[in-house]
Amino acid sequence: MEKTKFKITATQIIGIACLLLIVALAVTFCLPNWTISKGTQMSIFDETWLNYEKPYTSFIKDMKEQIKDAGLMDTSTDAFKKMGINDFVHPAAILTLISLFSFIFCPFKLGKPLGMAFSLATGVVGIWMYLCHPIYKLGATFGLGLGISIALTVLALVNIALAIAKAMKE
């Protein structure tokens, strides 16, 4: 019986690393992220997808107070005064959906530029979410989530460059 050689390329290894980072990012969404009134802890997953006993108006009030106390946003602006639940939910929902799509699609296009485009999108949206929305800067998983998003973006860019360079050689 003849042995078959299993050849794995650098782009496939980086693709697998990107998939693992996407899983790690999803795990950070389930970790306790904020402490709101009366010591209740919430994760990004809780805040985005699950109903909980506290009404959203209380959550928004608590988060606005924490944003004000931390000095993350000018509280006299209309953007702060009009801040509602959509300002908190939409970024995380977008990132969750892109991550899920990337996790499903990337294994089929492992090592291909199109597959890495989804990983790149996940990383870029993660960076956007953590840096552009003050609510996520208050979270306990801020540094971890941002670091994973940056690493995912860098790996995806490197992988796209390697795949394009390989395609140009052929």
JSON list of N, CA, C and O in Angstrom, two decimals, residues 16 22 37 41 56 60-61 63-64 69 71 73 75 78 80 88 93 102 111 116 133 145 154 164:
[
{"chain": "A", "resi": 16, "resn": "ILE", "atom": "N", "xyz": [-5.75, 28.45, 9.28]},
{"chain": "A", "resi": 16, "resn": "ILE", "atom": "CA", "xyz": [-6.19, 27.72, 10.48]},
{"chain": "A", "resi": 16, "resn": "ILE", "atom": "C", "xyz": [-5.99, 28.61, 11.72]},
{"chain": "A", "resi": 16, "resn": "ILE", "atom": "O", "xyz": [-6.85, 28.65, 12.60]},
{"chain": "A", "resi": 22, "resn": "ILE", "atom": "N", "xyz": [-10.72, 33.57, 15.39]},
{"chain": "A", "resi": 22, "resn": "ILE", "atom": "CA", "xyz": [-12.15, 33.87, 15.31]},
{"chain": "A", "resi": 22, "resn": "ILE", "atom": "C", "xyz": [-12.90, 33.18, 16.45]},
{"chain": "A", "resi": 22, "resn": "ILE", "atom": "O", "xyz": [-13.77, 33.76, 17.09]},
{"chain": "A", "resi": 37, "resn": "SER", "atom": "N", "xyz": [-25.49, 48.12, 37.46]},
{"chain": "A", "resi": 37, "resn": "SER", "atom": "CA", "xyz": [-26.01, 48.39, 38.80]},
{"chain": "A", "resi": 37, "resn": "SER", "atom": "C", "xyz": [-26.27, 47.11, 39.60]},
{"chain": "A", "resi": 37, "resn": "SER", "atom": "O", "xyz": [-26.64, 46.08, 39.05]},
{"chain": "A", "resi": 41, "resn": "GLN", "atom": "N", "xyz": [-23.27, 41.28, 36.32]},
{"chain": "A", "resi": 41, "resn": "GLN", "atom": "CA", "xyz": [-22.27, 41.26, 35.26]},
{"chain": "A", "resi": 41, "resn": "GLN", "atom": "C", "xyz": [-22.92, 40.81, 33.96]},
{"chain": "A", "resi": 41, "resn": "GLN", "atom": "O", "xyz": [-23.77, 39.92, 33.96]},
{"chain": "A", "resi": 56, "resn": "TYR", "atom": "N", "xyz": [-33.65, 47.46, 29.02]},
{"chain": "A", "resi": 56, "resn": "TYR", "atom": "CA", "xyz": [-32.54, 48.11, 28.32]},
{"chain": "A", "resi": 56, "resn": "TYR", "atom": "C", "xyz": [-32.34, 49.55, 28.76]},
{"chain": "A", "resi": 56, "resn": "TYR", "atom": "O", "xyz": [-31.22, 50.04, 28.76]},
{"chain": "A", "resi": 60, "resn": "ILE", "atom": "N", "xyz": [-28.72, 51.14, 29.48]},
{"chain": "A", "resi": 60, "resn": "ILE", "atom": "CA", "xyz": [-28.22, 52.34, 28.80]},
{"chain": "A", "resi": 60, "resn": "ILE", "atom": "C", "xyz": [-27.86, 53.41, 29.83]},
{"chain": "A", "resi": 60, "resn": "ILE", "atom": "O", "xyz": [-26.80, 54.05, 29.73]},
{"chain": "A", "resi": 61, "resn": "LYS", "atom": "N", "xyz": [-28.71, 53.59, 30.83]},
{"chain": "A", "resi": 61, "resn": "LYS", "atom": "CA", "xyz": [-28.43, 54.59, 31.87]},
{"chain": "A", "resi": 61, "resn": "LYS", "atom": "C", "xyz": [-27.13, 54.25, 32.59]},
{"chain": "A", "resi": 61, "resn": "LYS", "atom": "O", "xyz": [-26.28, 55.13, 32.81]},
{"chain": "A", "resi": 63, "resn": "MET", "atom": "N", "xyz": [-24.59, 52.41, 31.51]},
{"chain": "A", "resi": 63, "resn": "MET", "atom": "CA", "xyz": [-23.45, 52.54, 30.60]},
{"chain": "A", "resi": 63, "resn": "MET", "atom": "C", "xyz": [-23.13, 54.01, 30.33]},
{"chain": "A", "resi": 63, "resn": "MET", "atom": "O", "xyz": [-21.97, 54.41, 30.28]},
{"chain": "A", "resi": 64, "resn": "LYS", "atom": "N", "xyz": [-24.16, 54.84, 30.17]},
{"chain": "A", "resi": 64, "resn": "LYS", "atom": "CA", "xyz": [-23.91, 56.28, 29.95]},
{"chain": "A", "resi": 64, "resn": "LYS", "atom": "C", "xyz": [-23.20, 56.89, 31.16]},
{"chain": "A", "resi": 64, "resn": "LYS", "atom": "O", "xyz": [-22.31, 57.71, 31.01]},
{"chain": "A", "resi": 69, "resn": "ASP", "atom": "N", "xyz": [-18.30, 58.95, 33.59]},
{"chain": "A", "resi": 69, "resn": "ASP", "atom": "CA", "xyz": [-17.30, 58.88, 34.66]},
{"chain": "A", "resi": 69, "resn": "ASP", "atom": "C", "xyz": [-15.90, 58.61, 34.12]},
{"chain": "A", "resi": 69, "resn": "ASP", "atom": "O", "xyz": [-14.92, 59.11, 34.66]},
{"chain": "A", "resi": 71, "resn": "GLY", "atom": "N", "xyz": [-14.84, 59.51, 31.21]},
{"chain": "A", "resi": 71, "resn": "GLY", "atom": "CA", "xyz": [-14.44, 60.59, 30.31]},
{"chain": "A", "resi": 71, "resn": "GLY", "atom": "C", "xyz": [-14.17, 60.13, 28.89]},
{"chain": "A", "resi": 71, "resn": "GLY", "atom": "O", "xyz": [-13.35, 60.71, 28.19]},
{"chain": "A", "resi": 73, "resn": "MET", "atom": "N", "xyz": [-16.30, 60.16, 26.40]},
{"chain": "A", "resi": 73, "resn": "MET", "atom": "CA", "xyz": [-17.09, 60.85, 25.39]},
{"chain": "A", "resi": 73, "resn": "MET", "atom": "C", "xyz": [-17.56, 62.17, 25.98]},
{"chain": "A", "resi": 73, "resn": "MET", "atom": "O", "xyz": [-17.85, 62.27, 27.17]},
{"chain": "A", "resi": 75, "resn": "THR", "atom": "N", "xyz": [-20.06, 64.50, 27.08]},
{"chain": "A", "resi": 75, "resn": "THR", "atom": "CA", "xyz": [-21.46, 64.26, 27.44]},
{"chain": "A", "resi": 75, "resn": "THR", "atom": "C", "xyz": [-22.39, 65.39, 27.04]},
{"chain": "A", "resi": 75, "resn": "THR", "atom": "O", "xyz": [-23.61, 65.25, 27.13]},
{"chain": "A", "resi": 78, "resn": "ASP", "atom": "N", "xyz": [-24.85, 65.95, 21.17]},
{"chain": "A", "resi": 78, "resn": "ASP", "atom": "CA", "xyz": [-26.11, 65.30, 20.82]},
{"chain": "A", "resi": 78, "resn": "ASP", "atom": "C", "xyz": [-25.93, 63.79, 20.69]},
{"chain": "A", "resi": 78, "resn": "ASP", "atom": "O", "xyz": [-26.83, 63.03, 21.01]},
{"chain": "A", "resi": 80, "resn": "PHE", "atom": "N", "xyz": [-24.12, 61.81, 22.45]},
{"chain": "A", "resi": 80, "resn": "PHE", "atom": "CA", "xyz": [-24.22, 61.18, 23.76]},
{"chain": "A", "resi": 80, "resn": "PHE", "atom": "C", "xyz": [-25.66, 61.22, 24.27]},
{"chain": "A", "resi": 80, "resn": "PHE", "atom": "O", "xyz": [-26.17, 60.23, 24.78]},
{"chain": "A", "resi": 88, "resn": "PHE", "atom": "N", "xyz": [-25.26, 50.29, 21.15]},
{"chain": "A", "resi": 88, "resn": "PHE", "atom": "CA", "xyz": [-24.57, 49.24, 21.87]},
{"chain": "A", "resi": 88, "resn": "PHE", "atom": "C", "xyz": [-24.66, 47.90, 21.16]},
{"chain": "A", "resi": 88, "resn": "PHE", "atom": "O", "xyz": [-23.71, 47.13, 21.14]},
{"chain": "A", "resi": 93, "resn": "ALA", "atom": "N", "xyz": [-23.44, 42.87, 17.08]},
{"chain": "A", "resi": 93, "resn": "ALA", "atom": "CA", "xyz": [-24.23, 41.99, 16.22]},
{"chain": "A", "resi": 93, "resn": "ALA", "atom": "C", "xyz": [-23.55, 41.84, 14.86]},
{"chain": "A", "resi": 93, "resn": "ALA", "atom": "O", "xyz": [-23.47, 40.73, 14.31]},
{"chain": "A", "resi": 102, "resn": "SER", "atom": "N", "xyz": [-17.52, 33.93, 8.59]},
{"chain": "A", "resi": 102, "resn": "SER", "atom": "CA", "xyz": [-16.11, 33.61, 8.33]},
{"chain": "A", "resi": 102, "resn": "SER", "atom": "C", "xyz": [-15.78, 32.20, 8.80]},
{"chain": "A", "resi": 102, "resn": "SER", "atom": "O", "xyz": [-15.08, 31.46, 8.11]},
{"chain": "A", "resi": 111, "resn": "GLY", "atom": "N", "xyz": [-6.59, 29.08, 2.68]},
{"chain": "A", "resi": 111, "resn": "GLY", "atom": "CA", "xyz": [-5.40, 29.41, 1.92]},
{"chain": "A", "resi": 111, "resn": "GLY", "atom": "C", "xyz": [-5.67, 30.19, 0.65]},
{"chain": "A", "resi": 111, "resn": "GLY", "atom": "O", "xyz": [-4.75, 30.51, -0.09]},
{"chain": "A", "resi": 116, "resn": "MET", "atom": "N", "xyz": [-9.66, 34.42, 2.98]},
{"chain": "A", "resi": 116, "resn": "MET", "atom": "CA", "xyz": [-9.01, 35.31, 3.94]},
{"chain": "A", "resi": 116, "resn": "MET", "atom": "C", "xyz": [-9.68, 36.68, 3.98]},
{"chain": "A", "resi": 116, "resn": "MET", "atom": "O", "xyz": [-9.56, 37.38, 4.98]},
{"chain": "A", "resi": 133, "resn": "HIS", "atom": "N", "xyz": [-16.36, 52.68, 19.60]},
{"chain": "A", "resi": 133, "resn": "HIS", "atom": "CA", "xyz": [-17.56, 52.71, 20.43]},
{"chain": "A", "resi": 133, "resn": "HIS", "atom": "C", "xyz": [-17.16, 52.71, 21.90]},
{"chain": "A", "resi": 133, "resn": "HIS", "atom": "O", "xyz": [-16.60, 51.74, 22.40]},
{"chain": "A", "resi": 145, "resn": "GLY", "atom": "N", "xyz": [-10.02, 41.47, 23.37]},
{"chain": "A", "resi": 145, "resn": "GLY", "atom": "CA", "xyz": [-10.77, 41.50, 22.11]},
{"chain": "A", "resi": 145, "resn": "GLY", "atom": "C", "xyz": [-10.07, 42.33, 21.05]},
{"chain": "A", "resi": 145, "resn": "GLY", "atom": "O", "xyz": [-10.00, 41.94, 19.88]},
{"chain": "A", "resi": 154, "resn": "VAL", "atom": "N", "xyz": [-3.84, 41.33, 10.94]},
{"chain": "A", "resi": 154, "resn": "VAL", "atom": "CA", "xyz": [-2.46, 41.19, 10.44]},
{"chain": "A", "resi": 154, "resn": "VAL", "atom": "C", "xyz": [-2.26, 39.84, 9.76]},
{"chain": "A", "resi": 154, "resn": "VAL", "atom": "O", "xyz": [-1.70, 39.76, 8.66]},
{"chain": "A", "resi": 164, "resn": "ILE", "atom": "N", "xyz": [-1.50, 35.84, -2.99]},
{"chain": "A", "resi": 164, "resn": "ILE", "atom": "CA", "xyz": [-1.37, 36.61, -4.23]},
{"chain": "A", "resi": 164, "resn": "ILE", "atom": "C", "xyz": [0.02, 36.40, -4.82]},
{"chain": "A", "resi": 164, "resn": "ILE", "atom": "O", "xyz": [0.17, 36.23, -6.05]}
]
